[in-house]
Short mmCIF file of C-alpha atoms in Angstrom, two decimals:
data_model
loop_
_atom_site.label_atom_id
_atom_site.label_comp_id
_atom_site.label_asym_id
_atom_site.label_seq_id
_atom_site.Cartn_x
_atom_site.Cartn_y
_atom_site.Cartn_z
CA MET D 1 -18.99 7.62 1.93
CA GLU D 2 -15.89 5.46 1.45
CA PHE D 3 -12.32 6.65 2.09
CA ILE D 4 -8.98 5.50 0.64
CA SER D 5 -5.89 6.67 2.51
CA LYS D 6 -2.80 8.08 0.82
CA GLU D 7 -0.92 5.14 2.38
CA HIS D 8 -2.47 3.00 -0.34
CA SER D 9 -0.75 4.07 -3.53
CA VAL D 10 0.66 2.55 -6.69
CA LEU D 11 3.33 3.60 -9.17
CA MET D 12 1.97 1.41 -11.96
CA MET D 13 -1.52 1.14 -13.36
CA SER D 14 -1.76 -2.60 -13.82
CA PRO D 15 -4.24 -5.50 -13.87
CA LYS D 16 -1.97 -7.09 -11.25
CA ASN D 17 -2.70 -4.40 -8.65
CA THR D 18 -4.69 -5.60 -5.65
CA PRO D 19 -7.72 -3.37 -5.00
CA VAL D 20 -7.71 -1.65 -1.61
CA LYS D 21 -11.47 -1.22 -1.52
CA LYS D 22 -14.55 -2.50 -3.35
CA VAL D 23 -17.69 -0.41 -3.85
CA GLU D 24 -20.94 -0.62 -5.73
CA SER D 25 -21.65 1.44 -8.82
CA GLY D 26 -23.02 4.81 -7.76
CA SER D 27 -20.85 5.05 -4.65
CA THR D 28 -19.09 8.18 -3.43
CA VAL D 29 -15.42 7.75 -2.55
CA VAL D 30 -12.75 10.07 -1.12
CA PHE D 31 -9.19 9.53 -2.38
CA GLU D 32 -6.49 11.03 -0.15
CA THR D 33 -3.46 11.76 -2.32
CA LEU D 34 0.26 12.39 -1.97
CA ASP D 35 1.84 15.05 -4.14
CA CYS D 36 3.85 13.96 -7.18
CA PHE D 37 7.01 13.85 -5.03
CA SER D 38 5.39 11.44 -2.53
CA ASN D 39 5.30 14.37 -0.05
CA PHE D 40 9.08 14.01 0.26
CA ILE D 41 10.01 17.62 -0.54
CA GLN D 42 9.19 19.86 2.38
CA LYS D 43 11.97 22.48 2.21
CA GLU D 44 13.60 24.53 -0.53
CA ASP D 45 16.98 22.92 0.07
CA GLN D 46 15.58 19.60 -1.20
CA PRO D 47 16.10 19.37 -4.99
CA PHE D 48 14.23 17.16 -7.45
CA SER D 49 17.18 14.75 -7.55
CA SER D 50 16.81 14.04 -3.85
CA VAL D 51 13.49 12.26 -4.42
CA GLY D 52 14.30 9.58 -6.97
CA TRP D 53 12.15 8.50 -9.90
CA ASP D 54 10.83 5.52 -7.92
CA LYS D 55 8.82 7.94 -5.77
CA ILE D 56 7.42 10.16 -8.55
CA ASN D 57 3.69 10.36 -9.33
CA PRO D 58 2.11 7.96 -6.83
CA ALA D 59 -1.60 7.35 -7.41
CA THR D 60 -3.95 6.39 -4.59
CA GLY D 61 -5.86 3.16 -5.16
CA PRO D 62 -6.84 1.10 -6.91
CA LEU D 63 -10.59 1.09 -6.33
CA TYR D 64 -12.66 -1.88 -7.52
CA ILE D 65 -16.16 -1.03 -8.74
CA GLU D 66 -18.62 -3.92 -8.60
CA ASP D 67 -20.34 -4.93 -11.85
CA ALA D 68 -17.66 -3.25 -13.99
CA VAL D 69 -16.56 -5.61 -16.74
CA LYS D 70 -14.36 -5.24 -19.79
CA GLY D 71 -16.04 -3.07 -22.41
CA ASP D 72 -18.00 -0.96 -19.95
CA THR D 73 -17.37 2.73 -19.35
CA LEU D 74 -16.53 4.14 -15.93
CA LYS D 75 -18.13 7.51 -15.20
CA VAL D 76 -16.17 9.51 -12.61
CA GLU D 77 -17.97 12.61 -11.36
CA ILE D 78 -15.52 14.91 -9.57
CA LEU D 79 -17.51 16.31 -6.67
CA ASP D 80 -14.75 18.10 -4.78
CA ILE D 81 -10.99 18.69 -4.65
CA GLU D 82 -9.45 19.82 -1.36
CA ILE D 83 -5.78 20.83 -1.29
CA ASP D 84 -3.12 21.46 1.33
CA SER D 85 -1.94 24.91 2.46
CA LYS D 86 1.29 24.82 0.43
CA GLY D 87 2.63 23.34 -2.77
CA VAL D 88 5.99 22.58 -4.37
CA MET D 89 7.64 23.31 -7.71
CA THR D 90 11.04 22.16 -8.93
CA THR D 91 13.26 22.67 -11.95
CA ALA D 92 16.33 20.73 -13.02
CA PRO D 93 18.59 20.42 -16.08
CA ASN D 94 17.36 18.13 -18.86
CA LEU D 95 13.78 18.19 -17.60
CA GLY D 96 10.90 19.85 -19.43
CA VAL D 97 10.87 22.27 -22.35
CA LEU D 98 13.50 24.48 -20.71
CA GLY D 99 15.75 21.60 -19.72
CA ASN D 100 18.61 22.81 -21.90
CA ILE D 101 18.32 26.34 -20.51
CA VAL D 102 17.97 25.61 -16.80
CA THR D 103 21.47 25.40 -15.29
CA GLY D 104 20.76 24.15 -11.78
CA GLU D 105 18.16 22.58 -9.56
CA THR D 106 15.69 24.92 -7.89
CA THR D 107 12.89 24.11 -5.45
CA LYS D 108 10.19 26.60 -4.56
CA ILE D 109 7.66 26.18 -1.74
CA ILE D 110 4.52 28.17 -2.58
CA PRO D 111 1.92 28.85 0.13
CA ILE D 112 -1.81 28.98 -0.55
CA GLN D 113 -3.61 31.91 1.05
CA ASP D 114 -7.18 33.12 0.51
CA GLY D 115 -7.57 31.03 -2.62
CA LYS D 116 -4.35 32.23 -4.21
CA ALA D 117 -0.88 30.78 -4.74
CA ILE D 118 1.65 33.26 -3.36
CA PHE D 119 4.33 32.99 -6.05
CA ASN D 120 6.18 36.04 -4.76
CA GLU D 121 5.40 39.41 -3.18
CA LYS D 122 3.96 40.78 -6.41
CA ILE D 123 2.40 37.72 -8.04
CA HIS D 124 -0.60 36.03 -6.40
CA ILE D 125 -2.19 33.46 -8.72
CA PRO D 126 -5.82 32.31 -8.25
CA ILE D 127 -5.85 28.57 -7.63
CA LYS D 128 -7.80 26.12 -9.76
CA PRO D 129 -7.21 22.64 -8.28
CA MET D 130 -7.01 19.83 -10.83
CA ILE D 131 -6.13 16.14 -11.05
CA GLY D 132 -2.97 15.30 -12.99
CA VAL D 133 -3.11 11.48 -12.77
CA ILE D 134 -6.41 9.61 -12.98
CA GLY D 135 -7.03 6.35 -14.78
CA THR D 136 -8.13 2.76 -14.85
CA SER D 137 -6.03 -0.35 -15.33
CA PRO D 138 -4.79 -1.18 -18.83
CA ALA D 139 -6.02 -4.51 -20.18
CA THR D 140 -2.77 -6.49 -19.95
CA GLU D 141 0.30 -4.29 -19.52
CA ASP D 142 1.78 -2.37 -16.62
CA ILE D 143 1.94 1.37 -17.35
CA PRO D 144 3.75 3.76 -14.98
CA THR D 145 1.47 6.28 -13.29
CA GLY D 146 3.63 9.00 -14.86
CA THR D 147 2.63 7.95 -18.39
CA PRO D 148 -0.69 8.87 -20.02
CA GLY D 149 -2.59 6.69 -22.47
CA SER D 150 -5.97 5.41 -23.57
CA HIS D 151 -6.57 4.27 -19.97
CA GLY D 152 -6.14 7.85 -18.69
CA GLY D 153 -3.11 8.13 -16.40
CA ASN D 154 -0.87 11.19 -16.28
CA MET D 155 -2.91 13.28 -18.74
CA ASP D 156 -2.26 16.55 -16.86
CA CYS D 157 -5.42 18.05 -18.31
CA LYS D 158 -6.24 21.26 -16.45
CA LYS D 159 -9.96 20.78 -17.19
CA ILE D 160 -10.20 17.76 -14.84
CA ILE D 161 -11.53 19.84 -11.97
CA LYS D 162 -14.37 19.97 -9.46
CA GLY D 163 -17.68 19.81 -11.31
CA SER D 164 -16.34 17.94 -14.35
CA THR D 165 -17.08 14.33 -15.29
CA LEU D 166 -14.44 12.01 -16.72
CA TYR D 167 -15.29 8.89 -18.71
CA LEU D 168 -12.69 6.12 -18.69
CA PRO D 169 -12.50 2.64 -20.21
CA VAL D 170 -13.06 -0.51 -18.19
CA ASN D 171 -10.37 -2.91 -19.35
CA VAL D 172 -10.39 -5.38 -16.46
CA PRO D 173 -12.99 -6.53 -13.91
CA GLY D 174 -13.66 -3.78 -11.38
CA ALA D 175 -11.94 -1.11 -13.55
CA LEU D 176 -9.22 -0.52 -10.86
CA LEU D 177 -9.42 3.28 -10.60
CA SER D 178 -6.45 5.21 -9.17
CA MET D 179 -5.66 8.91 -8.95
CA GLY D 180 -3.14 11.43 -7.64
CA ASP D 181 -0.75 14.20 -8.76
CA LEU D 182 -2.99 17.11 -7.76
CA HIS D 183 -2.07 20.63 -8.80
CA ALA D 184 -3.25 23.80 -7.08
CA VAL D 185 -2.83 25.51 -10.43
CA MET D 186 -1.17 24.57 -13.72
CA ALA D 187 -0.99 26.13 -17.17
CA ASP D 188 -1.44 24.19 -20.40
CA GLY D 189 1.85 22.56 -21.35
CA GLU D 190 3.25 22.06 -17.83
CA ILE D 191 6.49 23.21 -19.44
CA VAL D 192 8.95 22.74 -16.53
CA ILE D 193 7.58 19.22 -15.87
CA CYS D 194 5.45 20.27 -12.88
CA GLY D 195 2.52 22.42 -11.89
CA LEU D 196 2.04 23.58 -8.32
CA GLU D 197 2.30 20.07 -6.89
CA ILE D 198 0.24 19.54 -3.76
CA PRO D 199 -1.31 16.84 -1.54
CA GLY D 200 -5.06 16.75 -1.09
CA LYS D 201 -8.32 14.85 -1.18
CA VAL D 202 -10.59 14.14 -4.13
CA THR D 203 -14.24 13.21 -3.70
CA VAL D 204 -15.75 11.35 -6.64
CA LYS D 205 -18.89 9.44 -7.54
CA VAL D 206 -18.17 6.33 -9.61
CA SER D 207 -20.77 4.72 -11.87
CA VAL D 208 -20.59 1.86 -14.35
CA ILE D 209 -22.12 2.68 -17.73
CA LYS D 210 -23.26 -0.25 -19.87
CA ASN D 211 -23.81 -0.44 -23.62
CA THR D 212 -22.38 2.93 -24.59
CA SER D 213 -19.72 3.95 -27.06
CA LEU D 214 -17.62 7.03 -26.37
CA PRO D 215 -14.11 7.89 -27.61
CA LEU D 216 -12.27 7.48 -24.32
CA PRO D 217 -10.91 9.16 -22.29
CA MET D 218 -13.61 11.82 -22.57
CA LEU D 219 -14.44 14.73 -20.28
CA GLN D 220 -17.56 16.80 -19.75
CA SER D 221 -17.23 20.23 -18.16
CA GLU D 222 -19.85 22.88 -17.53
CA ASP D 223 -19.75 24.22 -21.08
CA LYS D 224 -17.61 21.77 -23.10
CA VAL D 225 -17.31 18.16 -24.09
CA ILE D 226 -13.65 17.23 -24.45
CA THR D 227 -11.74 14.37 -26.03
CA ILE D 228 -8.25 13.67 -24.67
CA ALA D 229 -5.50 11.74 -26.46
CA SER D 230 -1.85 10.91 -25.80
CA ALA D 231 0.84 9.85 -28.25
CA GLU D 232 4.59 9.90 -28.82
CA THR D 233 4.40 13.31 -30.51
CA LEU D 234 2.17 16.29 -29.96
CA ASP D 235 1.14 16.17 -33.63
CA GLU D 236 -0.11 12.61 -33.22
CA ALA D 237 -1.91 13.43 -29.96
CA ALA D 238 -3.61 16.46 -31.52
CA LYS D 239 -4.74 14.41 -34.53
CA LEU D 240 -6.11 11.63 -32.31
CA ALA D 241 -8.02 14.05 -30.07
CA THR D 242 -9.55 15.66 -33.18
CA ILE D 243 -10.50 12.36 -34.79
CA HIS D 244 -12.09 11.17 -31.56
CA MET D 245 -14.24 14.32 -31.31
CA HIS D 246 -15.22 14.00 -34.97
CA THR D 247 -16.27 10.40 -34.31
CA PHE D 248 -18.33 11.52 -31.32
CA ILE D 249 -20.15 14.18 -33.38
CA VAL D 250 -20.93 11.82 -36.27
CA GLU D 251 -22.05 8.91 -34.11
CA ASN D 252 -24.04 10.79 -31.49
CA MET D 253 -25.30 13.97 -33.15
CA GLY D 254 -26.12 12.57 -36.57
CA LEU D 255 -24.08 14.97 -38.71
CA GLU D 256 -22.57 13.75 -41.96
CA ILE D 257 -18.83 13.15 -42.04
CA ASP D 258 -17.92 16.25 -44.07
CA GLU D 259 -20.36 18.53 -42.27
CA ALA D 260 -19.05 17.39 -38.89
CA GLY D 261 -15.51 18.19 -39.97
CA MET D 262 -16.53 21.67 -41.11
CA LEU D 263 -18.33 22.34 -37.84
CA LEU D 264 -15.36 21.14 -35.81
CA SER D 265 -13.08 23.45 -37.80
CA LEU D 266 -15.33 26.40 -36.88
CA VAL D 267 -16.01 25.82 -33.18
CA GLY D 268 -13.64 23.07 -31.98
CA GLU D 269 -10.74 24.27 -29.85
CA LEU D 270 -7.59 22.15 -30.05
CA ARG D 271 -5.47 22.58 -26.90
CA ILE D 272 -2.22 21.27 -25.42
CA CYS D 273 -2.47 19.51 -22.05
CA GLN D 274 1.19 18.66 -21.50
CA VAL D 275 4.42 18.24 -23.46
CA VAL D 276 6.71 16.83 -20.76
CA ASP D 277 5.56 13.28 -20.01
CA PRO D 278 6.76 10.10 -21.77
CA LEU D 279 3.79 10.65 -24.13
CA MET D 280 2.39 14.04 -25.17
CA THR D 281 -1.28 14.89 -24.45
CA ALA D 282 -3.73 17.09 -26.36
CA ARG D 283 -7.45 17.74 -26.08
CA MET D 284 -10.23 18.86 -28.40
CA GLU D 285 -12.95 21.00 -26.82
CA PHE D 286 -16.44 21.25 -28.34
CA PRO D 287 -19.31 23.48 -27.12
CA GLN D 288 -21.83 21.75 -24.88
CA SER D 289 -24.45 24.20 -26.18
CA ILE D 290 -24.28 22.64 -29.66
CA VAL D 291 -24.48 19.13 -28.24
CA ASP D 292 -27.60 20.26 -26.35
CA GLN D 293 -29.18 21.57 -29.58
CA TYR D 294 -29.02 18.05 -30.96
CA GLU D 295 -30.63 16.74 -27.76
CA TYR D 296 -27.77 14.37 -26.97
CA ARG D 297 -27.13 13.72 -23.31
CA MET D 298 -23.90 12.28 -22.00
CA PRO D 299 -24.57 8.99 -20.16
#
């Protein structure tokens, strides 16, 4: 099993990034991650503004996967997510959906005990660790790790958890996979611009898939297949996620265009991932049970 230390992190997903490790397809790798504040905030008297945007959303990596070439698909099986014993949340004016309502900066340190986030004496929230930032290099441009896109990135999709499989595009040789921004728990929307931000370790199996066509990024969970899309507006992201799922159904399950649309309108669940990043992110969830009935198997 390979290991990449949190000391190796990037703030841009870029074809210019130098890989910190090279592995063969099928390898298992552990990524040690900083929290989205670069582990800088340790006390409640440290506000968001004390960190600086140049330290926000570091992603550990990148990892080079042998035999990955442009046009391939990278399959990332999330085998485990381990998190620290405490997490951090912050609010500040002009950030997030409530930015015009919040009047000051507040930092909250939230301990994790017995599988729950201790929000206060009365509210103990079951944790569900997830990966906020995970992606491959774009083909030519440099994209900040805080921005989502077709390469993945800061999608903040709460379904990217242990046991799920994420499919990402290979845009450059080796794919250059990076990840970070773990959350102990986060609701859809991430409305104050953070979940329960926390350091940790992610164990993944990476495999190069040849000669396949999926609308990427795409996620498979225990009972859903999910298309994820990001755009300047939530309307655009929702439309893209829906079109991508419709394309998947038509191309891989053999339904006619109109019939696939009708089916998606009956059983597809359109959800919000986040509305606080430079681009908005939505997802379309479709039952795995129906995919199974058509005997399609994800690669």
